[in-house]
Amino acid sequence: MPSPILGTSYITQQYGLTDFARSSSGRSYYKNFPGGIHPGVDFGTHRINLPVVATVDGEIVRAKLDGGWGNHVELLGADGWNRQYAHLSAMKVVVGQKVKAGDELGKVGTTGSSSAIHLHYGNRRRSTFGSWEYRNPSLDFKDLPKSSPLPTGKLIKSDEEEDKAVYIYNGRTKFPVPDWDTFVFLFGEKAKIELVSPDVISKIPMGDLLPSLK
């Protein structure tokens, strides 16, 4: 299966010691995970609450509002690893339920410690010492969506404080960055953003989607 999401998705953060994991925000988010890693793969959906589906056959061993994971479903596969589906807006399964790969488990959301609508997908199991052990969940996929390359252009936003939208401007068209996770993944936490008056921004044609995320 190419993705745990039915519909168009893209990766906003890979597994491991990512650029975001190294940032001040990332170190705070991931301080309780081994080596400060990001313990899964994050999938963006352009803020759409798309269906989330099982990537393997197995049994639901967790389905609840679960602290920073938000609405969190865990699916135990035959290999002994739990597949994690976190930050869901809705859960469609219950503990003890048997599911097949492709069955719907819930909807993408932004519950728990989340800054934007996305799916956190992870693999974990209990070690012999009782702590959680994580592995790269991309092992589950034959055709994992590619991480977005860095788009060309400058970053602009309105100088009105209440307008939080950030755009990539290529000299002709402005393309909205879908969410903060995507922004940090593409440009880093301290990327320079040029403030532009709203009347100037309104005159620049809007692109429908970041070219690199199509």
Backbone as a chain_set.jsonl record, in Angstrom:
{"seq": "MPSPILGTSYITQQYGLTDFARSSSGRSYYKNFPGGIHPGVDFGTHRINLPVVATVDGEIVRAKLDGGWGNHVELLGADGWNRQYAHLSAMKVVVGQKVKAGDELGKVGTTGSSSAIHLHYGNRRRSTFGSWEYRNPSLDFKDLPKSSPLPTGKLIKSDEEEDKAVYIYNGRTKFPVPDWDTFVFLFGEKAKIELVSPDVISKIPMGDLLPSLK", "coords": {"N": [[0.852, -1.189, 0.0], [0.62, 2.22, -0.866], [0.284, 4.346, 0.894], [-0.967, 5.274, 4.178], [-3.256, 6.667, 3.919], [-6.278, 7.464, 2.287], [-6.406, 9.079, -0.604], [-4.909, 12.178, -1.818], [-1.694, 12.7, -0.544], [1.251, 13.849, 1.177], [4.633, 13.903, 2.341], [5.45, 15.546, 5.297], [7.288, 15.331, 7.287], [9.991, 13.189, 7.877], [11.039, 10.033, 9.351], [13.159, 9.907, 12.249], [16.179, 11.761, 13.153], [15.369, 14.5, 12.259], [15.451, 17.722, 10.48], [13.571, 19.34, 11.757], [13.374, 17.988, 14.198], [15.821, 18.65, 15.26], [15.545, 21.33, 15.722], [14.647, 24.039, 18.023], [11.953, 23.871, 18.768], [11.411, 21.259, 17.94], [13.15, 19.745, 19.571], [11.925, 20.119, 22.0], [9.418, 18.92, 21.532], [10.143, 16.208, 21.048], [11.662, 15.215, 23.121], [11.274, 13.059, 24.811], [11.574, 10.789, 23.337], [13.601, 8.1, 21.996], [16.886, 9.203, 21.624], [15.953, 11.662, 20.833], [14.519, 11.583, 18.482], [12.213, 12.05, 15.694], [9.547, 9.995, 15.881], [8.251, 8.656, 13.736], [6.476, 8.876, 10.591], [5.224, 11.782, 9.114], [2.285, 12.712, 7.457], [0.981, 15.063, 5.294], [-2.126, 16.539, 4.2], [-3.124, 18.67, 2.799], [-4.783, 19.977, 4.568], [-7.138, 18.504, 4.644], [-9.558, 16.306, 5.925], [-8.973, 13.392, 5.407], [-9.748, 9.855, 4.84], [-8.229, 7.407, 6.977], [-6.415, 4.425, 6.717], [-5.926, 0.908, 7.444], [-2.678, -0.477, 7.256], [-1.76, -3.001, 7.462], [-2.922, -6.368, 8.152], [-4.562, -7.122, 11.25], [-5.065, -6.626, 14.823], [-6.916, -4.252, 16.691], [-5.435, -2.528, 19.264], [-5.401, -0.259, 20.692], [-7.446, 2.575, 21.007], [-8.185, 5.562, 21.484], [-8.471, 8.847, 23.078], [-5.383, 10.118, 23.639], [-3.33, 11.652, 25.249], [-0.553, 13.529, 24.09], [-0.604, 12.243, 21.638], [-3.121, 12.608, 20.732], [-6.287, 11.705, 19.314], [-5.869, 8.379, 19.023], [-5.008, 5.518, 17.348], [-3.935, 2.191, 17.553], [-2.626, -0.548, 15.864], [-2.03, -3.886, 16.057], [0.175, -5.861, 14.346], [0.918, -9.004, 12.63], [3.639, -9.322, 12.854], [4.352, -8.464, 15.328], [4.682, -5.774, 15.778], [3.28, -2.622, 16.606], [1.201, -0.573, 14.663], [0.936, 2.856, 14.489], [-1.502, 5.417, 14.469], [-1.947, 8.639, 14.635], [-3.294, 11.732, 16.071], [-5.85, 11.871, 15.044], [-9.001, 13.028, 13.692], [-11.315, 11.662, 13.973], [-12.268, 8.41, 15.136], [-12.805, 5.153, 13.935], [-12.843, 2.588, 14.858], [-12.66, 0.012, 17.439], [-11.118, -1.189, 20.47], [-9.87, -4.497, 20.317], [-11.058, -5.151, 17.952], [-10.84, -6.875, 14.859], [-9.05, -6.213, 11.906], [-8.549, -5.725, 8.369], [-5.943, -5.068, 5.97], [-6.383, -1.96, 4.43], [-8.884, -1.439, 5.49], [-10.962, 1.115, 6.867], [-9.858, 3.215, 9.493], [-10.16, 5.663, 10.709], [-10.194, 9.294, 10.607], [-8.02, 11.755, 9.213], [-6.573, 14.279, 11.289], [-6.055, 16.88, 13.783], [-5.635, 16.54, 16.521], [-4.485, 16.45, 19.972], [-0.933, 16.946, 20.556], [-0.361, 18.799, 18.159], [0.238, 20.835, 15.331], [-1.055, 21.258, 12.987], [-3.361, 19.925, 10.521], [-2.728, 16.614, 10.023], [-1.39, 13.278, 9.54], [0.24, 11.305, 11.867], [2.217, 8.588, 11.471], [3.39, 5.637, 12.823], [5.67, 3.004, 13.913], [5.855, 0.824, 16.635], [6.899, -1.093, 19.541], [6.861, -2.931, 22.636], [9.863, -3.136, 24.427], [12.144, -5.603, 25.848], [12.664, -4.526, 28.288], [10.481, -3.079, 28.909], [10.143, -0.502, 27.935], [9.236, 1.689, 25.176], [10.036, 0.727, 21.895], [11.108, 1.945, 18.787], [10.829, 1.93, 15.187], [11.763, 2.619, 11.757], [8.949, 3.465, 10.002], [8.625, 3.43, 7.273], [9.232, 1.033, 6.215], [6.914, -0.326, 5.892], [5.841, 0.298, 3.452], [5.541, -0.031, -0.073], [5.728, 1.934, -1.949], [6.467, 4.717, -0.954], [5.353, 8.061, -0.589], [7.316, 10.76, -1.876], [9.512, 12.977, -0.07], [9.039, 16.484, -0.02], [10.816, 18.494, -2.336], [12.897, 21.423, -1.899], [11.184, 24.301, -2.701], [11.636, 26.903, -5.174], [12.043, 30.46, -4.87], [10.904, 33.348, -2.941], [9.884, 33.816, 0.488], [6.864, 35.167, 1.547], [4.591, 37.147, 3.514], [1.603, 38.636, 4.847], [1.816, 41.857, 6.409], [0.024, 42.283, 8.362], [-0.781, 41.386, 11.582], [-2.704, 39.471, 12.311], [-3.025, 37.873, 10.12], [-1.875, 34.86, 9.24], [-0.962, 33.443, 7.082], [1.513, 32.069, 4.926], [3.418, 32.462, 1.975], [5.013, 31.123, -0.967], [6.725, 32.939, -3.272], [7.28, 33.208, -6.624], [7.936, 35.245, -8.297], [5.963, 35.605, -10.104], [3.659, 34.225, -9.331], [1.932, 33.405, -6.294], [2.233, 30.823, -3.897], [0.5, 29.067, -1.482], [1.822, 27.896, 1.605], [1.007, 24.797, 2.942], [0.797, 24.174, 5.782], [2.17, 24.638, 9.122], [3.967, 22.569, 9.855], [4.789, 21.649, 7.335], [6.035, 23.978, 6.417], [8.245, 24.257, 8.205], [9.584, 21.872, 7.641], [10.336, 22.282, 4.946], [11.762, 24.734, 4.935], [13.016, 25.267, 7.362], [13.106, 26.309, 10.805], [13.896, 28.947, 11.256], [13.679, 30.409, 8.935], [13.822, 33.198, 6.687], [11.246, 35.516, 6.353], [9.61, 37.711, 4.247], [7.818, 40.636, 4.945], [4.844, 41.881, 3.59], [2.616, 44.355, 2.378], [-0.968, 44.041, 2.678], [-2.409, 44.885, 0.386], [-0.571, 44.665, -1.664], [-0.033, 41.889, -1.629], [-2.576, 40.938, -2.323], [-2.73, 41.528, -5.02], [-1.124, 39.74, -6.301], [-1.231, 36.896, -8.31], [-2.778, 33.82, -7.273], [-1.469, 30.596, -6.817], [-2.692, 27.22, -7.129], [-1.59, 25.172, -5.648], [1.402, 24.163, -3.979], [4.039, 23.829, -6.262], [5.919, 21.77, -5.874], [4.557, 19.944, -4.391], [2.658, 18.72, -5.863]], "CA": [[0.0, 0.0, 0.0], [1.502, 3.385, -0.976], [0.069, 5.332, 1.941], [-2.043, 4.929, 5.104], [-4.31, 7.653, 3.704], [-6.988, 7.393, 1.015], [-6.422, 10.413, -1.188], [-3.603, 12.794, -2.05], [-0.936, 13.046, 0.649], [2.668, 14.119, 0.952], [5.345, 13.808, 3.609], [5.936, 16.79, 5.874], [8.445, 15.016, 8.113], [10.392, 11.799, 7.847], [11.423, 9.392, 10.608], [14.546, 10.057, 12.68], [16.673, 13.041, 13.646], [15.085, 15.41, 11.149], [15.763, 19.131, 10.725], [12.651, 19.842, 12.766], [13.747, 17.368, 15.479], [17.005, 19.361, 15.748], [15.182, 22.71, 16.048], [14.264, 24.214, 19.423], [10.6, 23.318, 18.94], [11.492, 19.815, 17.802], [13.774, 19.16, 20.763], [10.906, 20.127, 23.046], [8.397, 17.928, 21.176], [10.6, 14.828, 20.969], [12.657, 14.957, 24.163], [11.021, 11.786, 25.499], [11.767, 9.676, 22.417], [15.016, 7.684, 21.964], [17.775, 10.042, 20.825], [15.27, 12.873, 20.39], [14.084, 11.423, 17.092], [10.808, 12.04, 15.33], [9.379, 8.528, 15.895], [7.334, 8.179, 12.717], [6.403, 9.661, 9.364], [4.06, 12.669, 9.092], [1.676, 12.888, 6.147], [0.074, 16.186, 5.128], [-3.239, 16.271, 3.282], [-3.677, 19.967, 2.423], [-5.798, 20.301, 5.571], [-8.373, 17.751, 4.382], [-9.715, 15.173, 6.851], [-9.119, 12.205, 4.568], [-9.804, 8.58, 5.56], [-7.004, 6.701, 7.343], [-6.705, 2.999, 6.55], [-4.952, -0.051, 7.962], [-1.626, -0.858, 6.311], [-1.546, -4.45, 7.62], [-3.963, -7.08, 8.889], [-4.233, -7.243, 12.656], [-6.062, -6.365, 15.857], [-6.839, -2.93, 17.314], [-5.06, -2.661, 20.671], [-5.592, 1.051, 21.331], [-8.301, 3.488, 20.244], [-8.643, 6.492, 22.511], [-7.784, 10.12, 23.216], [-4.184, 9.58, 24.279], [-2.329, 12.674, 25.506], [-0.018, 14.238, 22.933], [-0.945, 11.55, 20.397], [-4.487, 12.938, 20.343], [-7.054, 10.486, 19.022], [-4.749, 7.5, 18.686], [-5.336, 4.126, 17.071], [-2.791, 1.31, 17.35], [-2.987, -1.809, 15.23], [-0.987, -4.896, 16.244], [0.326, -6.739, 13.197], [1.404, -10.353, 12.887], [5.068, -9.271, 13.13], [4.562, -8.02, 16.698], [4.818, -4.32, 15.841], [2.068, -1.808, 16.558], [1.146, 0.555, 13.736], [0.315, 3.99, 15.16], [-2.209, 6.417, 13.666], [-2.147, 9.642, 15.685], [-3.867, 13.064, 15.819], [-7.048, 11.689, 14.231], [-10.193, 13.816, 14.017], [-12.356, 10.686, 14.324], [-11.84, 7.013, 15.156], [-13.882, 4.301, 13.431], [-12.63, 1.227, 15.336], [-12.616, -0.148, 18.896], [-10.134, -2.169, 20.932], [-10.281, -5.887, 20.132], [-11.593, -5.352, 16.606], [-9.933, -7.406, 13.846], [-9.155, -5.445, 10.671], [-7.734, -6.115, 7.227], [-5.282, -3.955, 5.29], [-7.325, -1.22, 3.604], [-10.069, -1.06, 6.258], [-10.875, 2.47, 7.413], [-9.657, 3.293, 10.936], [-10.546, 6.987, 11.199], [-9.977, 10.43, 9.705], [-6.883, 12.623, 9.527], [-6.978, 15.431, 12.096], [-5.0, 17.644, 14.448], [-5.85, 16.437, 17.965], [-3.266, 16.241, 20.739], [0.162, 17.892, 20.303], [-0.317, 18.915, 16.704], [0.11, 22.225, 14.905], [-1.787, 21.321, 11.729], [-4.005, 18.673, 10.143], [-1.802, 15.654, 9.426], [-1.352, 11.964, 10.172], [1.505, 10.734, 12.319], [2.188, 7.133, 11.321], [4.595, 5.081, 13.422], [5.788, 1.586, 14.31], [6.496, 0.673, 17.934], [6.587, -2.29, 20.324], [7.493, -2.933, 23.945], [11.128, -3.852, 24.511], [12.216, -6.543, 26.969], [12.757, -3.74, 29.52], [9.196, -2.426, 29.113], [10.056, 0.797, 27.268], [8.829, 1.59, 23.782], [11.066, 0.653, 20.852], [10.569, 2.462, 17.529], [11.587, 1.663, 13.963], [11.33, 3.431, 10.617], [7.722, 2.854, 9.477], [8.601, 3.373, 5.809], [9.353, -0.381, 5.859], [5.574, -0.839, 5.604], [5.327, 0.775, 2.177], [6.255, -0.339, -1.306], [5.885, 3.161, -2.731], [6.23, 5.82, -0.04], [5.446, 9.369, -1.243], [8.595, 11.425, -1.691], [9.556, 14.236, 0.645], [8.977, 17.599, -0.95], [12.053, 19.243, -2.515], [12.793, 22.838, -1.549], [10.734, 25.115, -3.829], [12.383, 28.134, -5.405], [11.27, 31.676, -4.643], [11.047, 33.928, -1.609], [8.744, 33.666, 1.378], [6.204, 36.43, 1.866], [3.341, 37.092, 4.255], [1.027, 39.933, 5.135], [2.346, 42.494, 7.622], [-1.039, 42.332, 9.359], [-0.443, 40.344, 12.55], [-3.712, 38.414, 12.392], [-2.944, 37.036, 8.923], [-0.754, 33.96, 9.482], [-0.627, 32.712, 5.864], [2.827, 32.274, 4.325], [3.41, 32.076, 0.577], [6.234, 31.125, -1.763], [6.5, 33.829, -4.414], [8.29, 32.921, -7.647], [8.052, 36.395, -9.18], [4.743, 35.71, -10.905], [2.531, 33.612, -8.64], [2.189, 33.034, -4.896], [1.733, 29.497, -3.57], [0.394, 28.962, -0.018], [2.399, 26.744, 2.306], [-0.201, 24.195, 3.525], [0.704, 24.201, 7.237], [3.439, 24.967, 9.76], [4.871, 21.424, 9.755], [5.361, 21.686, 5.991], [6.939, 25.124, 6.348], [9.49, 23.946, 8.923], [10.269, 20.813, 6.909], [10.905, 22.799, 3.717], [12.601, 25.928, 5.048], [13.664, 25.426, 8.656], [12.343, 27.107, 11.759], [14.337, 30.34, 11.275], [13.706, 30.938, 7.574], [13.477, 34.611, 6.581], [9.976, 35.804, 5.695], [9.45, 39.13, 3.921], [6.476, 41.155, 5.204], [4.316, 42.631, 2.455], [1.306, 44.931, 2.703], [-2.065, 43.221, 2.15], [-2.828, 45.287, -0.961], [0.395, 44.084, -2.598], [-0.279, 40.444, -1.686], [-3.849, 40.673, -3.003], [-2.565, 41.72, -6.46], [-0.315, 38.65, -6.856], [-2.079, 35.726, -8.585], [-2.633, 32.687, -6.356], [-1.369, 29.245, -7.351], [-3.602, 26.322, -6.429], [-0.871, 24.207, -4.812], [2.851, 24.243, -4.144], [4.452, 22.97, -7.376], [6.679, 20.599, -5.422], [3.688, 19.012, -3.664], [1.662, 18.17, -6.767]], "C": [[0.89, 1.242, 0.0], [1.387, 4.363, 0.181], [-1.009, 4.845, 2.904], [-3.24, 5.864, 4.962], [-4.949, 7.425, 2.343], [-7.12, 8.803, 0.454], [-5.011, 10.965, -1.299], [-2.94, 13.172, -0.738], [0.516, 13.262, 0.267], [3.339, 14.099, 2.316], [5.812, 15.186, 4.067], [7.13, 16.555, 6.789], [8.711, 13.513, 8.081], [10.65, 11.283, 9.263], [12.874, 9.751, 10.95], [14.894, 11.439, 13.183], [16.578, 14.057, 12.517], [15.519, 16.836, 11.486], [14.851, 19.698, 11.811], [12.989, 19.266, 14.141], [14.95, 18.077, 16.094], [16.687, 20.797, 16.168], [14.759, 22.802, 17.514], [12.871, 23.646, 19.691], [10.641, 21.799, 18.897], [12.103, 19.138, 19.017], [12.782, 19.103, 21.92], [9.851, 19.045, 22.794], [8.882, 16.499, 21.419], [11.591, 14.44, 22.057], [12.468, 13.607, 24.851], [11.183, 10.567, 24.591], [13.251, 9.349, 22.301], [15.861, 8.573, 21.056], [17.143, 11.323, 20.332], [14.762, 12.802, 18.964], [12.607, 11.765, 16.922], [10.452, 10.584, 15.08], [8.394, 7.99, 14.867], [7.47, 8.987, 11.451], [5.122, 10.477, 9.415], [3.586, 12.865, 7.658], [0.753, 14.107, 6.176], [-0.985, 15.86, 4.093], [-3.882, 17.559, 2.774], [-4.881, 20.327, 3.277], [-7.142, 19.61, 5.339], [-8.414, 16.534, 5.299], [-9.999, 13.891, 6.079], [-9.204, 10.929, 5.406], [-8.411, 7.995, 5.784], [-7.312, 5.213, 7.316], [-5.588, 2.134, 7.124], [-3.943, -0.401, 6.877], [-1.305, -2.344, 6.393], [-2.799, -5.063, 8.243], [-3.57, -7.11, 10.366], [-5.39, -6.928, 13.571], [-5.834, -4.981, 16.454], [-6.551, -3.113, 18.808], [-5.146, -1.327, 21.418], [-6.462, 1.902, 20.416], [-8.905, 4.461, 21.244], [-7.941, 7.84, 22.367], [-6.601, 9.882, 24.14], [-3.091, 10.65, 24.405], [-1.886, 13.39, 24.25], [-0.295, 13.567, 21.61], [-2.326, 11.961, 19.887], [-5.313, 11.679, 20.208], [-6.101, 9.505, 18.352], [-5.232, 6.069, 18.518], [-4.029, 3.359, 16.893], [-3.288, -0.048, 16.878], [-1.815, -2.776, 15.371], [-0.963, -5.833, 15.053], [0.897, -8.091, 13.582], [2.892, -10.38, 13.22], [5.392, -8.754, 14.526], [4.753, -6.528, 16.86], [3.449, -3.654, 15.781], [2.222, -0.729, 15.491], [0.349, 1.668, 14.407], [-0.318, 4.942, 14.145], [-2.635, 7.503, 14.651], [-2.71, 10.956, 15.139], [-5.16, 13.003, 15.003], [-8.176, 12.626, 14.666], [-11.345, 12.907, 14.423], [-11.755, 9.289, 14.27], [-13.029, 6.123, 14.807], [-13.786, 2.869, 13.934], [-12.601, 1.215, 16.857], [-11.585, -1.22, 19.235], [-10.699, -3.585, 20.813], [-10.79, -6.193, 18.745], [-10.503, -5.877, 15.673], [-10.16, -6.621, 12.543], [-8.234, -6.044, 9.616], [-7.073, -4.871, 6.64], [-6.281, -3.294, 4.341], [-8.601, -0.832, 4.318], [-9.886, 0.343, 6.84], [-10.787, 2.43, 8.936], [-10.129, 4.612, 11.518], [-10.307, 8.038, 10.143], [-8.768, 11.236, 10.173], [-7.366, 13.837, 10.31], [-5.801, 16.168, 12.691], [-5.212, 17.671, 15.958], [-4.518, 16.163, 18.671], [-2.222, 17.309, 20.451], [0.407, 17.959, 18.805], [-0.535, 20.36, 16.312], [-0.687, 22.373, 13.616], [-2.397, 19.956, 11.435], [-2.989, 17.774, 9.442], [-1.974, 14.308, 10.122], [0.075, 11.654, 10.594], [1.359, 9.229, 12.27], [3.493, 6.564, 11.865], [4.523, 3.585, 13.626], [6.443, 1.537, 15.685], [6.082, -0.654, 18.574], [7.299, -2.156, 21.672], [8.796, -3.735, 23.889], [11.095, -4.802, 25.696], [12.286, -5.816, 28.312], [11.471, -2.946, 29.783], [9.053, -1.064, 28.472], [9.644, 0.599, 25.809], [10.049, 1.599, 22.869], [10.419, 1.098, 19.541], [11.442, 2.02, 16.358], [11.016, 2.53, 12.839], [10.091, 2.793, 9.978], [7.653, 2.804, 7.955], [8.796, 1.942, 5.309], [7.999, -0.979, 5.471], [5.124, -0.571, 4.174], [6.194, 0.332, 1.008], [6.589, 0.94, -2.064], [5.546, 4.357, -1.859], [6.315, 7.143, -0.786], [6.77, 10.04, -0.914], [8.449, 12.668, -0.818], [9.621, 15.368, -0.369], [10.338, 18.271, -1.092], [11.834, 20.714, -2.174], [12.342, 23.639, -2.757], [11.627, 26.35, -3.984], [11.463, 29.329, -5.226], [11.507, 32.205, -3.244], [9.762, 33.76, -0.82], [8.168, 35.035, 1.696], [4.971, 36.16, 2.718], [2.868, 38.504, 4.497], [1.64, 40.52, 6.4], [1.257, 42.746, 8.663], [-0.884, 41.135, 10.293], [-1.432, 39.187, 12.554], [-3.693, 37.475, 11.181], [-1.694, 36.17, 9.013], [-0.282, 33.248, 8.212], [0.76, 33.083, 5.353], [2.778, 31.731, 2.904], [4.831, 31.975, 0.04], [5.928, 31.92, -3.025], [7.626, 33.636, -5.422], [8.481, 34.064, -8.642], [6.827, 36.612, -10.037], [3.504, 35.295, -10.119], [2.918, 33.333, -7.193], [1.518, 31.691, -4.622], [1.673, 29.377, -2.053], [1.108, 27.731, 0.514], [1.262, 26.106, 3.105], [-0.325, 24.311, 5.041], [2.098, 24.429, 7.81], [4.436, 23.813, 9.703], [5.558, 21.395, 8.393], [6.368, 22.814, 5.863], [8.286, 24.804, 6.992], [10.28, 22.877, 8.19], [10.986, 21.373, 5.684], [11.977, 23.86, 3.947], [13.365, 26.057, 6.36], [12.929, 26.435, 9.515], [12.673, 28.598, 11.682], [14.419, 30.953, 9.878], [13.221, 32.395, 7.546], [12.2, 34.794, 5.772], [9.867, 37.31, 5.478], [8.005, 39.563, 4.168], [6.054, 42.083, 4.073], [2.938, 43.157, 2.83], [0.201, 44.107, 2.054], [-2.472, 43.6, 0.728], [-1.858, 44.764, -2.023], [0.146, 42.588, -2.753], [-1.538, 40.132, -2.486], [-3.73, 40.798, -4.523], [-1.74, 40.616, -7.113], [-1.213, 37.441, -7.097], [-1.744, 34.561, -7.656], [-2.486, 31.38, -7.136], [-2.239, 28.31, -6.533], [-2.891, 25.414, -5.435], [0.613, 24.416, -5.016], [3.276, 23.323, -5.293], [5.134, 21.694, -6.925], [5.819, 19.57, -4.699], [2.618, 18.41, -4.559], [1.93, 16.704, -7.042]], "O": [[1.829, 1.315, 0.792], [2.313, 5.138, 0.422], [-1.884, 4.078, 2.502], [-4.14, 5.85, 5.801], [-4.247, 7.215, 1.354], [-7.869, 9.621, 0.988], [-4.042, 10.307, -0.921], [-3.528, 13.873, 0.086], [0.948, 12.902, -0.828], [2.672, 14.263, 3.338], [6.483, 15.903, 3.326], [7.904, 17.478, 7.044], [7.808, 12.69, 8.233], [10.496, 12.014, 10.242], [13.713, 9.882, 10.059], [14.017, 12.202, 13.591], [17.581, 14.423, 11.902], [15.904, 17.13, 12.618], [15.301, 20.444, 12.68], [12.902, 19.974, 15.144], [15.089, 18.107, 17.317], [17.469, 21.416, 16.89], [14.54, 21.784, 18.17], [12.641, 23.016, 20.723], [9.997, 21.128, 19.702], [11.636, 18.083, 19.446], [12.792, 18.164, 22.717], [9.441, 18.341, 23.717], [8.132, 15.669, 21.933], [12.289, 13.435, 21.925], [13.42, 13.07, 25.418], [10.955, 9.438, 25.024], [14.086, 10.234, 22.489], [15.587, 8.686, 19.861], [17.727, 12.013, 19.497], [14.59, 13.829, 18.308], [11.846, 11.769, 17.889], [10.995, 9.978, 14.156], [7.761, 6.961, 15.106], [8.456, 9.698, 11.255], [4.055, 9.944, 9.72], [4.38, 13.149, 6.761], [-0.16, 14.171, 7.0], [-0.779, 15.018, 3.22], [-5.043, 17.555, 2.364], [-5.862, 20.896, 2.797], [-8.174, 20.097, 5.8], [-7.422, 15.817, 5.434], [-11.115, 13.372, 6.096], [-8.779, 10.922, 6.561], [-7.537, 8.069, 4.92], [-8.344, 4.78, 7.828], [-4.45, 2.581, 7.267], [-4.31, -0.596, 5.719], [-0.655, -2.891, 5.502], [-3.637, -4.349, 8.795], [-2.384, -7.122, 10.695], [-6.551, -6.957, 13.161], [-4.693, -4.584, 16.695], [-7.314, -3.762, 19.525], [-4.981, -1.282, 22.637], [-6.247, 1.948, 19.204], [-9.986, 4.229, 21.784], [-6.956, 7.969, 21.641], [-6.782, 9.49, 25.292], [-2.054, 10.564, 23.748], [-2.71, 13.81, 23.439], [-0.237, 14.212, 20.563], [-2.665, 11.692, 18.735], [-5.07, 10.693, 20.905], [-5.592, 9.759, 17.261], [-5.798, 5.482, 19.44], [-3.128, 3.804, 16.182], [-4.238, -0.612, 17.422], [-0.727, -2.513, 14.858], [-1.946, -6.519, 14.771], [1.31, -8.299, 14.723], [3.371, -11.351, 13.806], [6.563, -8.617, 14.88], [4.968, -6.055, 17.977], [2.576, -4.06, 15.014], [3.249, -0.054, 15.424], [-0.781, 1.451, 14.843], [0.262, 5.229, 13.098], [-3.578, 7.309, 15.417], [-2.624, 11.255, 13.948], [-5.524, 13.977, 14.343], [-8.295, 12.974, 15.84], [-12.252, 13.334, 15.138], [-10.858, 9.012, 13.473], [-14.13, 6.318, 15.323], [-14.554, 2.012, 13.497], [-12.526, 2.267, 17.493], [-11.229, -2.048, 18.397], [-11.852, -3.839, 21.161], [-10.944, -7.36, 18.383], [-9.375, -5.384, 15.692], [-11.297, -6.394, 12.131], [-7.281, -6.761, 9.922], [-7.577, -3.758, 6.793], [-6.941, -3.968, 3.551], [-9.344, 0.016, 3.823], [-8.787, 0.711, 7.254], [-11.538, 1.709, 9.591], [-10.466, 4.679, 12.7], [-10.226, 7.741, 8.951], [-8.527, 11.379, 11.372], [-8.442, 14.368, 10.035], [-4.685, 16.098, 12.176], [-4.995, 18.698, 16.602], [-3.555, 15.706, 18.055], [-2.568, 18.447, 20.138], [1.268, 17.266, 18.263], [-1.386, 21.042, 16.882], [-0.969, 23.493, 13.192], [-2.001, 18.951, 12.025], [-2.454, 18.133, 8.393], [-2.623, 14.214, 11.164], [1.003, 11.727, 9.789], [0.497, 8.655, 12.935], [4.576, 6.955, 11.428], [3.458, 2.976, 13.524], [7.491, 2.152, 15.883], [5.07, -1.253, 18.211], [8.226, -1.359, 21.819], [8.834, -4.854, 23.377], [10.133, -4.809, 26.464], [12.004, -6.407, 29.354], [11.385, -2.22, 30.774], [7.955, -0.509, 28.458], [9.697, -0.511, 25.28], [10.975, 2.388, 23.057], [9.308, 0.676, 19.222], [12.637, 1.768, 16.517], [9.93, 3.095, 12.961], [10.182, 1.68, 9.461], [6.733, 2.207, 7.397], [8.563, 1.655, 4.135], [7.939, -2.012, 4.804], [4.134, -1.145, 3.721], [7.422, 0.324, 1.094], [7.615, 1.018, -2.741], [4.475, 4.948, -1.995], [7.258, 7.345, -1.552], [7.284, 9.904, 0.196], [7.408, 13.326, -0.82], [10.194, 15.217, -1.448], [10.967, 18.592, -0.084], [10.698, 21.188, -2.165], [13.052, 23.662, -3.762], [12.285, 26.777, -3.036], [10.25, 29.223, -5.408], [12.221, 31.591, -2.451], [8.686, 33.582, -1.391], [8.898, 35.953, 2.07], [4.382, 35.081, 2.653], [3.635, 39.458, 4.368], [1.949, 39.794, 7.345], [1.514, 43.342, 9.71], [-0.86, 39.993, 9.836], [-1.041, 38.041, 12.778], [-4.287, 36.397, 11.224], [-0.578, 36.673, 8.88], [0.706, 32.516, 8.26], [1.139, 34.254, 5.346], [2.183, 30.685, 2.647], [5.74, 32.65, 0.524], [4.986, 31.609, -3.755], [8.793, 33.874, -5.109], [9.102, 33.89, -9.69], [6.661, 37.676, -10.633], [2.447, 35.917, -10.219], [4.081, 33.058, -6.895], [0.391, 31.446, -5.051], [2.692, 29.565, -1.388], [1.008, 26.649, -0.065], [0.606, 26.803, 3.88], [-1.425, 24.525, 5.55], [3.087, 24.416, 7.078], [5.631, 24.046, 9.521], [6.761, 21.149, 8.302], [7.433, 22.636, 5.272], [9.339, 25.048, 6.401], [11.507, 22.953, 8.116], [12.121, 20.987, 5.405], [12.985, 23.89, 3.241], [14.275, 26.88, 6.459], [12.22, 27.305, 9.01], [11.827, 29.431, 12.005], [15.155, 31.917, 9.669], [12.32, 32.771, 8.296], [12.083, 34.295, 4.653], [10.015, 38.091, 6.418], [7.073, 38.935, 3.665], [6.812, 42.958, 3.654], [2.179, 42.479, 3.523], [0.411, 43.532, 0.986], [-2.842, 42.728, -0.057], [-2.264, 44.456, -3.143], [0.117, 42.073, -3.87], [-1.564, 39.165, -3.247], [-4.548, 40.23, -5.248], [-1.658, 40.55, -8.34], [-1.897, 36.999, -6.174], [-0.585, 34.345, -7.3], [-3.294, 31.093, -8.019], [-2.499, 28.579, -5.36], [-3.508, 24.934, -4.483], [1.044, 24.804, -6.102], [2.909, 22.148, -5.298], [4.943, 20.642, -7.535], [6.274, 18.46, -4.421], [1.757, 17.671, -4.081], [1.185, 16.07, -7.789]]}, "num_chains": 1, "name": "protein.A"}
